[in-house]
Every structure is written in structure tokens, then in C-alpha cells.
Amino acid sequence: GYSCRRLEHIPATLTLGILYLYGAGTEDEATAIRADPARAAGFLKIAADAGDKEAQYLMGQLYMSGDGVPQDLAKASDYTIRAARRGIVGAEYNAGVLALSTGDTAENLIEAYKWFSLAAREHYPGAEQNRRHIATFLSPTDLQKAEALVNEFRASD
């Protein structure tokens, strides 16, 4: 039988997840698909766990918001960081938000600065403002550490 878990079906699985996440068509169309984040999450999780970076980003967003799945910041962080390390700019931004959600230690601020800086390079809305704001809380030494992390970053995919 058909299984969307097979690797060659992952792009189709991602597409189904996106269709259910956002919906398609209008109510008066027989072929319309109503947005159903819970159903979307099932497809997106399969694609994310198979390594699809877009699905990882979207699963991170769902776990951050609790839309279609129970809110879980640990799972949100796991999926988001996987996508951010692979250069998904929205995931980079969300990784900055998630780094701040666990506290305002120097390590959290450095991590958030790194991710917001990377998102700002791609002109992601709000990233530059957040990067500048966090910089005001970093010591000169920590700011140097954060800048080094930004300069050393290479997307893995």
C-alpha cells in the first residue's frame, strides 16, 4: 500500500501538510481544502522527522504557538534549531525568540543575538531591531563571542 513515510514521498507529504496548514480554495469550491493545523501536523511531522528543513521549520512554529499540537517549547526549539542550522531564515528568527524564552542569561542572550543577526542578514522583519536591542544587554566580551558565532556560522544544507 501507499505510505507517505517512504523517502521519495516526503515532498508530497510536505505539500499535503502545507495544504492542510493554510487551506486552499474558497468555501464554495468543491475542491477546497479547509485549514486544519492538527491534520497538517501529522504530515509535517513525518516530513520533518525524515529531514525536510521546511517541515522542521513549520513544526517548530506549530509547537511554539500550540496550533494543531500541544504547545511545547522544547519540541519547538528542537525542530526550529534543526531548520535554523540549515539556513531557514524564519527558523533563525524563531530560534532567537526561543533562546530568550528560556531566560535572560548571558548564554541565552548570546544565542539570541546570533540567530537574530543571521536572520537580519536576510532582512527578516524585526530581526535587526531585536539584534540591536539584545546588543545593549551584552558585555563587550559577550558581544565579541556573539559576533564570532555569527561569523563562524555556515548553514549545513
Coordinates of N, CA and C in Angstrom, one line a residue:
G1 N 0.8 -1.2 0.0 CA 0.0 0.0 0.0 C 0.9 1.3 0.0
Y2 N 0.2 2.4 -0.1 CA 0.9 3.7 -0.2 C 1.3 4.1 1.2
S3 N 2.5 4.5 1.3 CA 3.0 5.1 2.6 C 3.7 6.4 2.4
C4 N 3.3 7.4 3.0 CA 3.9 8.7 2.8 C 5.2 8.8 3.6
R5 N 5.6 7.7 4.3 CA 6.8 7.7 5.1 C 8.0 7.3 4.2
R6 N 7.8 6.8 3.1 CA 8.9 6.5 2.2 C 9.6 7.8 1.7
L7 N 10.9 7.7 1.7 CA 11.7 8.9 1.4 C 11.3 9.7 0.1
E8 N 10.9 8.9 -0.9 CA 10.6 9.6 -2.2 C 9.2 10.3 -2.1
H9 N 8.5 10.0 -1.1 CA 7.2 10.7 -0.9 C 7.2 11.9 0.0
I10 N 8.4 12.2 0.6 CA 8.5 13.3 1.5 C 8.1 14.6 0.9
P11 N 8.5 15.0 -0.3 CA 8.0 16.3 -0.9 C 6.4 16.3 -1.0
A12 N 5.8 15.2 -1.3 CA 4.3 15.2 -1.4 C 3.7 15.3 0.0
T13 N 4.4 14.7 1.0 CA 3.9 14.7 2.4 C 4.0 16.2 2.9
L14 N 5.1 16.8 2.6 CA 5.3 18.3 2.9 C 4.2 19.1 2.3
T15 N 3.9 18.9 1.0 CA 2.9 19.6 0.3 C 1.5 19.4 1.0
L16 N 1.2 18.2 1.3 CA -0.1 17.9 2.0 C -0.2 18.7 3.3
G17 N 0.9 18.6 4.0 CA 1.0 19.3 5.3 C 0.7 20.8 5.1
I18 N 1.4 21.4 4.1 CA 1.2 22.9 3.8 C -0.3 23.1 3.4
L19 N -0.8 22.3 2.6 CA -2.2 22.5 2.2 C -3.2 22.5 3.4
Y20 N -3.0 21.5 4.3 CA -3.8 21.4 5.5 C -3.5 22.6 6.5
L21 N -2.3 23.0 6.5 CA -1.9 24.1 7.4 C -2.6 25.4 7.0
Y22 N -2.6 25.7 5.8 CA -3.1 27.0 5.3 C -4.5 26.9 4.7
G23 N -4.8 25.7 4.2 CA -6.1 25.6 3.4 C -5.8 26.0 2.0
A24 N -6.8 25.7 1.1 CA -6.7 26.1 -0.3 C -8.1 26.3 -0.9
G25 N -8.2 27.2 -1.7 CA -9.5 27.4 -2.4 C -10.5 28.2 -1.5
T26 N -11.7 28.4 -2.0 CA -12.7 29.1 -1.2 C -13.8 28.1 -0.9
E27 N -14.6 28.5 0.1 CA -15.7 27.6 0.7 C -16.6 27.1 -0.4
D28 N -16.9 27.9 -1.5 CA -17.8 27.5 -2.5 C -17.3 26.6 -3.5
E29 N -16.0 26.3 -3.4 CA -15.3 25.3 -4.4 C -15.4 23.9 -3.8
A30 N -15.8 23.0 -4.7 CA -15.9 21.6 -4.3 C -14.5 21.0 -3.9
T31 N -13.5 21.6 -4.5 CA -12.1 21.1 -4.3 C -11.4 21.8 -3.1
A32 N -12.1 22.7 -2.4 CA -11.4 23.5 -1.4 C -11.0 22.6 -0.3
I33 N -9.9 23.0 0.3 CA -9.3 22.3 1.5 C -9.4 23.3 2.7
R34 N -10.1 22.9 3.7 CA -10.2 23.8 4.9 C -8.9 23.6 5.7
A35 N -8.4 24.8 6.2 CA -7.2 24.7 7.1 C -7.5 23.8 8.3
D36 N -6.6 22.9 8.6 CA -6.7 22.0 9.7 C -5.3 21.8 10.3
P37 N -4.8 22.6 11.2 CA -3.5 22.5 11.7 C -3.2 21.2 12.3
A38 N -4.1 20.6 13.0 CA -3.9 19.3 13.6 C -3.6 18.2 12.5
R39 N -4.4 18.2 11.5 CA -4.1 17.3 10.4 C -2.8 17.6 9.7
A40 N -2.5 18.9 9.5 CA -1.3 19.3 8.9 C -0.1 18.8 9.7
A41 N -0.2 18.9 11.0 CA 0.9 18.5 11.9 C 1.3 17.0 11.6
G42 N 0.3 16.2 11.4 CA 0.6 14.8 11.1 C 1.5 14.6 9.9
F43 N 1.2 15.3 8.8 CA 2.0 15.2 7.6 C 3.4 15.9 7.8
L44 N 3.3 17.1 8.4 CA 4.6 17.8 8.6 C 5.6 17.1 9.5
K45 N 5.1 16.4 10.5 CA 6.0 15.7 11.4 C 6.7 14.6 10.7
I46 N 6.0 13.9 9.8 CA 6.6 12.8 9.0 C 7.7 13.4 8.2
A47 N 7.4 14.5 7.5 CA 8.4 15.1 6.6 C 9.6 15.7 7.4
A48 N 9.3 16.3 8.6 CA 10.3 16.9 9.4 C 11.2 15.8 10.0
D49 N 10.6 14.7 10.4 CA 11.4 13.7 11.0 C 12.3 12.9 9.9
A50 N 11.8 13.0 8.7 CA 12.6 12.5 7.6 C 13.7 13.4 7.1
G51 N 13.8 14.6 7.7 CA 14.8 15.5 7.4 C 14.5 16.7 6.5
D52 N 13.2 16.9 6.2 CA 12.9 18.1 5.4 C 12.9 19.4 6.2
K53 N 13.8 20.3 5.8 CA 14.0 21.5 6.6 C 12.8 22.5 6.7
E54 N 12.1 22.5 5.6 CA 10.9 23.4 5.6 C 9.8 22.8 6.6
A55 N 9.7 21.5 6.6 CA 8.7 20.9 7.6 C 9.2 21.0 9.0
Q56 N 10.6 21.0 9.2 CA 11.1 21.2 10.5 C 10.7 22.6 11.0
Y57 N 10.9 23.6 10.2 CA 10.6 25.0 10.5 C 9.1 25.1 10.9
L58 N 8.2 24.5 10.0 CA 6.8 24.6 10.3 C 6.4 23.9 11.5
M59 N 7.0 22.7 11.8 CA 6.7 22.0 13.1 C 7.1 22.8 14.3
G60 N 8.3 23.5 14.1 CA 8.7 24.4 15.2 C 7.7 25.5 15.5
Q61 N 7.2 26.0 14.4 CA 6.2 27.1 14.6 C 4.9 26.6 15.2
L62 N 4.5 25.4 14.8 CA 3.3 24.8 15.4 C 3.5 24.5 16.9
Y63 N 4.6 24.0 17.3 CA 4.9 23.8 18.7 C 5.0 25.1 19.5
M64 N 5.5 26.1 18.8 CA 5.7 27.4 19.5 C 4.3 28.0 19.8
S65 N 3.4 27.9 18.9 CA 2.1 28.5 19.0 C 1.0 27.6 19.7
G66 N 1.3 26.3 19.6 CA 0.3 25.4 20.1 C -0.9 25.2 19.2
D67 N -0.6 25.5 17.9 CA -1.7 25.4 16.9 C -1.7 24.0 16.3
G68 N -2.7 23.2 16.5 CA -2.8 21.9 16.0 C -2.0 20.8 16.8
V69 N -1.2 21.3 17.7 CA -0.4 20.4 18.6 C -0.4 21.1 20.0
P70 N -0.2 20.3 21.0 CA 0.0 21.0 22.3 C 1.3 21.9 22.3
Q71 N 1.2 23.1 22.9 CA 2.3 24.0 22.9 C 3.4 23.3 23.7
D72 N 4.6 23.2 23.1 CA 5.8 22.6 23.7 C 7.0 23.3 23.3
L73 N 7.6 24.1 24.1 CA 8.7 24.9 23.7 C 10.0 24.1 23.5
A74 N 10.1 23.0 24.2 CA 11.3 22.1 24.0 C 11.2 21.5 22.6
K75 N 10.1 21.0 22.2 CA 9.9 20.4 20.8 C 10.0 21.6 19.8
A76 N 9.5 22.7 20.1 CA 9.6 23.9 19.2 C 11.0 24.2 19.0
S77 N 11.8 24.2 20.0 CA 13.2 24.5 19.9 C 14.0 23.5 19.1
D78 N 13.7 22.2 19.4 CA 14.3 21.1 18.6 C 14.1 21.2 17.1
Y79 N 12.9 21.3 16.7 CA 12.6 21.5 15.3 C 13.1 22.8 14.7
T80 N 13.0 23.9 15.4 CA 13.4 25.2 15.0 C 14.9 25.2 14.8
I81 N 15.7 24.7 15.7 CA 17.1 24.8 15.7 C 17.6 23.9 14.5
R82 N 17.0 22.8 14.3 CA 17.4 21.9 13.1 C 17.2 22.7 11.8
A83 N 16.1 23.4 11.7 CA 15.8 24.2 10.5 C 16.8 25.4 10.4
A84 N 17.0 26.0 11.5 CA 17.8 27.2 11.5 C 19.3 26.9 11.1
R85 N 19.8 25.8 11.6 CA 21.1 25.3 11.3 C 21.3 25.0 9.8
R86 N 20.1 24.8 9.1 CA 20.2 24.6 7.7 C 19.8 25.8 6.9
G87 N 19.8 27.0 7.6 CA 19.6 28.2 6.8 C 18.2 28.7 6.6
I88 N 17.2 28.2 7.2 CA 15.9 28.6 7.0 C 15.7 29.9 7.8
V89 N 15.6 31.1 7.1 CA 15.6 32.4 7.8 C 14.5 32.5 8.9
G90 N 13.3 32.1 8.6 CA 12.3 32.2 9.6 C 12.6 31.4 10.8
A91 N 13.2 30.3 10.7 CA 13.7 29.4 11.8 C 14.8 30.1 12.6
E92 N 15.7 30.8 11.9 CA 16.7 31.6 12.5 C 16.1 32.6 13.5
Y93 N 15.1 33.3 13.0 CA 14.4 34.3 13.8 C 13.7 33.7 15.0
N94 N 13.0 32.6 14.7 CA 12.3 31.9 15.8 C 13.3 31.3 16.8
A95 N 14.4 30.9 16.4 CA 15.5 30.4 17.3 C 15.9 31.5 18.3
G96 N 16.0 32.7 17.8 CA 16.3 33.8 18.6 C 15.2 34.1 19.7
V97 N 14.0 34.0 19.2 CA 12.8 34.1 20.2 C 12.9 33.0 21.2
L98 N 13.1 31.8 20.8 CA 13.1 30.7 21.7 C 14.3 30.8 22.7
A99 N 15.4 31.3 22.2 CA 16.6 31.4 23.1 C 16.2 32.3 24.3
L100 N 15.4 33.4 24.0 CA 15.0 34.3 25.0 C 13.9 33.8 25.9
S101 N 13.2 32.8 25.4 CA 12.0 32.3 26.1 C 12.5 31.5 27.3
T102 N 13.7 31.0 27.3 CA 14.2 30.1 28.4 C 15.0 30.9 29.4
G103 N 15.1 32.2 29.3 CA 15.8 33.0 30.3 C 16.7 34.1 29.7
D104 N 17.2 35.0 30.5 CA 18.0 36.1 30.0 C 19.4 36.0 30.5
T105 N 19.9 34.8 30.6 CA 21.3 34.6 31.0 C 22.2 35.1 29.8
A106 N 23.5 35.2 30.1 CA 24.4 35.7 29.0 C 24.4 34.7 27.9
E107 N 24.3 33.4 28.2 CA 24.3 32.3 27.1 C 23.1 32.5 26.3
N108 N 21.9 32.7 26.9 CA 20.7 32.9 26.1 C 20.8 34.2 25.2
L109 N 21.3 35.2 25.8 CA 21.4 36.5 25.0 C 22.3 36.3 23.9
I110 N 23.5 35.7 24.1 CA 24.4 35.4 23.0 C 23.8 34.6 21.9
E111 N 23.1 33.5 22.3 CA 22.4 32.7 21.3 C 21.4 33.4 20.5
A112 N 20.6 34.2 21.2 CA 19.5 35.0 20.6 C 20.1 36.0 19.6
Y113 N 21.2 36.7 20.1 CA 21.9 37.6 19.2 C 22.4 37.0 17.9
K114 N 23.0 35.8 18.1 CA 23.5 35.1 16.9 C 22.3 34.8 15.9
W115 N 21.2 34.3 16.4 CA 20.1 33.9 15.5 C 19.5 35.1 14.9
F116 N 19.3 36.2 15.7 CA 18.7 37.4 15.1 C 19.6 38.0 14.1
S117 N 20.9 38.0 14.3 CA 21.9 38.5 13.4 C 21.8 37.8 12.1
L118 N 21.8 36.5 12.1 CA 21.7 35.7 10.9 C 20.4 36.0 10.1
A119 N 19.3 36.1 10.8 CA 18.0 36.5 10.2 C 18.1 37.9 9.6
A120 N 18.8 38.8 10.3 CA 18.9 40.2 9.8 C 19.7 40.2 8.5
R121 N 20.6 39.4 8.4 CA 21.4 39.3 7.1 C 20.5 39.1 5.9
E122 N 19.4 38.4 6.1 CA 18.4 38.1 5.1 C 17.2 39.1 5.1
H123 N 17.4 40.2 5.9 CA 16.4 41.2 6.0 C 15.0 40.7 6.6
Y124 N 15.1 39.7 7.5 CA 13.9 39.2 8.1 C 13.3 40.3 9.0
P125 N 11.9 40.5 8.8 CA 11.3 41.6 9.6 C 11.5 41.5 11.1
G126 N 12.0 42.6 11.7 CA 12.2 42.6 13.1 C 13.5 42.1 13.6
A127 N 14.2 41.4 12.8 CA 15.5 40.7 13.3 C 16.5 41.8 13.6
E128 N 16.7 42.7 12.8 CA 17.7 43.8 13.0 C 17.4 44.5 14.3
Q129 N 16.2 44.9 14.5 CA 15.8 45.6 15.7 C 16.1 44.8 17.0
N130 N 15.7 43.5 16.9 CA 16.0 42.6 18.0 C 17.4 42.4 18.3
R131 N 18.2 42.3 17.2 CA 19.7 42.1 17.4 C 20.3 43.4 18.1
R132 N 19.9 44.5 17.6 CA 20.4 45.8 18.3 C 19.9 45.9 19.7
H133 N 18.7 45.5 20.0 CA 18.2 45.6 21.4 C 19.0 44.7 22.3
I134 N 19.2 43.4 21.9 CA 20.0 42.5 22.7 C 21.4 42.9 22.9
A135 N 22.0 43.6 21.9 CA 23.4 44.0 22.0 C 23.5 45.0 23.2
T136 N 22.5 45.7 23.5 CA 22.6 46.7 24.6 C 22.7 45.9 26.0
F137 N 22.4 44.7 26.0 CA 22.4 43.9 27.3 C 23.7 43.0 27.4
L138 N 24.5 43.0 26.3 CA 25.7 42.2 26.3 C 26.9 43.0 26.7
S139 N 27.8 42.3 27.5 CA 29.1 42.9 27.8 C 29.9 43.0 26.5
P140 N 30.9 43.8 26.5 CA 31.8 43.8 25.3 C 32.4 42.4 25.0
T141 N 32.7 41.7 26.0 CA 33.3 40.3 25.8 C 32.2 39.4 25.2
D142 N 31.0 39.4 25.8 CA 29.9 38.6 25.3 C 29.5 39.0 23.9
L143 N 29.5 40.3 23.6 CA 29.2 40.8 22.2 C 30.2 40.2 21.2
Q144 N 31.5 40.2 21.6 CA 32.5 39.6 20.8 C 32.3 38.1 20.5
K145 N 31.9 37.4 21.6 CA 31.6 36.0 21.5 C 30.4 35.8 20.5
A146 N 29.4 36.6 20.6 CA 28.2 36.5 19.8 C 28.6 36.8 18.3
E147 N 29.4 37.8 18.1 CA 29.8 38.2 16.7 C 30.6 37.0 16.1
A148 N 31.5 36.4 16.9 CA 32.3 35.3 16.4 C 31.4 34.1 16.0
L149 N 30.3 33.8 16.8 CA 29.4 32.8 16.4 C 28.7 33.1 15.1
V150 N 28.3 34.4 14.9 CA 27.7 34.8 13.7 C 28.6 34.6 12.5
N151 N 29.8 35.0 12.7 CA 30.8 34.9 11.6 C 31.2 33.5 11.3
E152 N 31.2 32.6 12.3 CA 31.6 31.2 12.1 C 30.4 30.4 11.5
F153 N 29.2 30.9 11.6 CA 28.1 30.1 11.1 C 28.1 29.7 9.7
R154 N 27.9 28.5 9.4 CA 27.7 28.0 8.0 C 26.5 27.1 8.0
A155 N 25.5 27.4 7.2 CA 24.4 26.5 7.1 C 24.8 25.1 6.6
S156 N 24.2 24.1 7.2 CA 24.7 22.7 6.9 C 24.0 22.1 5.7
D157 N 23.1 22.8 5.0 CA 22.4 22.2 3.9 C 22.4 23.2 2.7

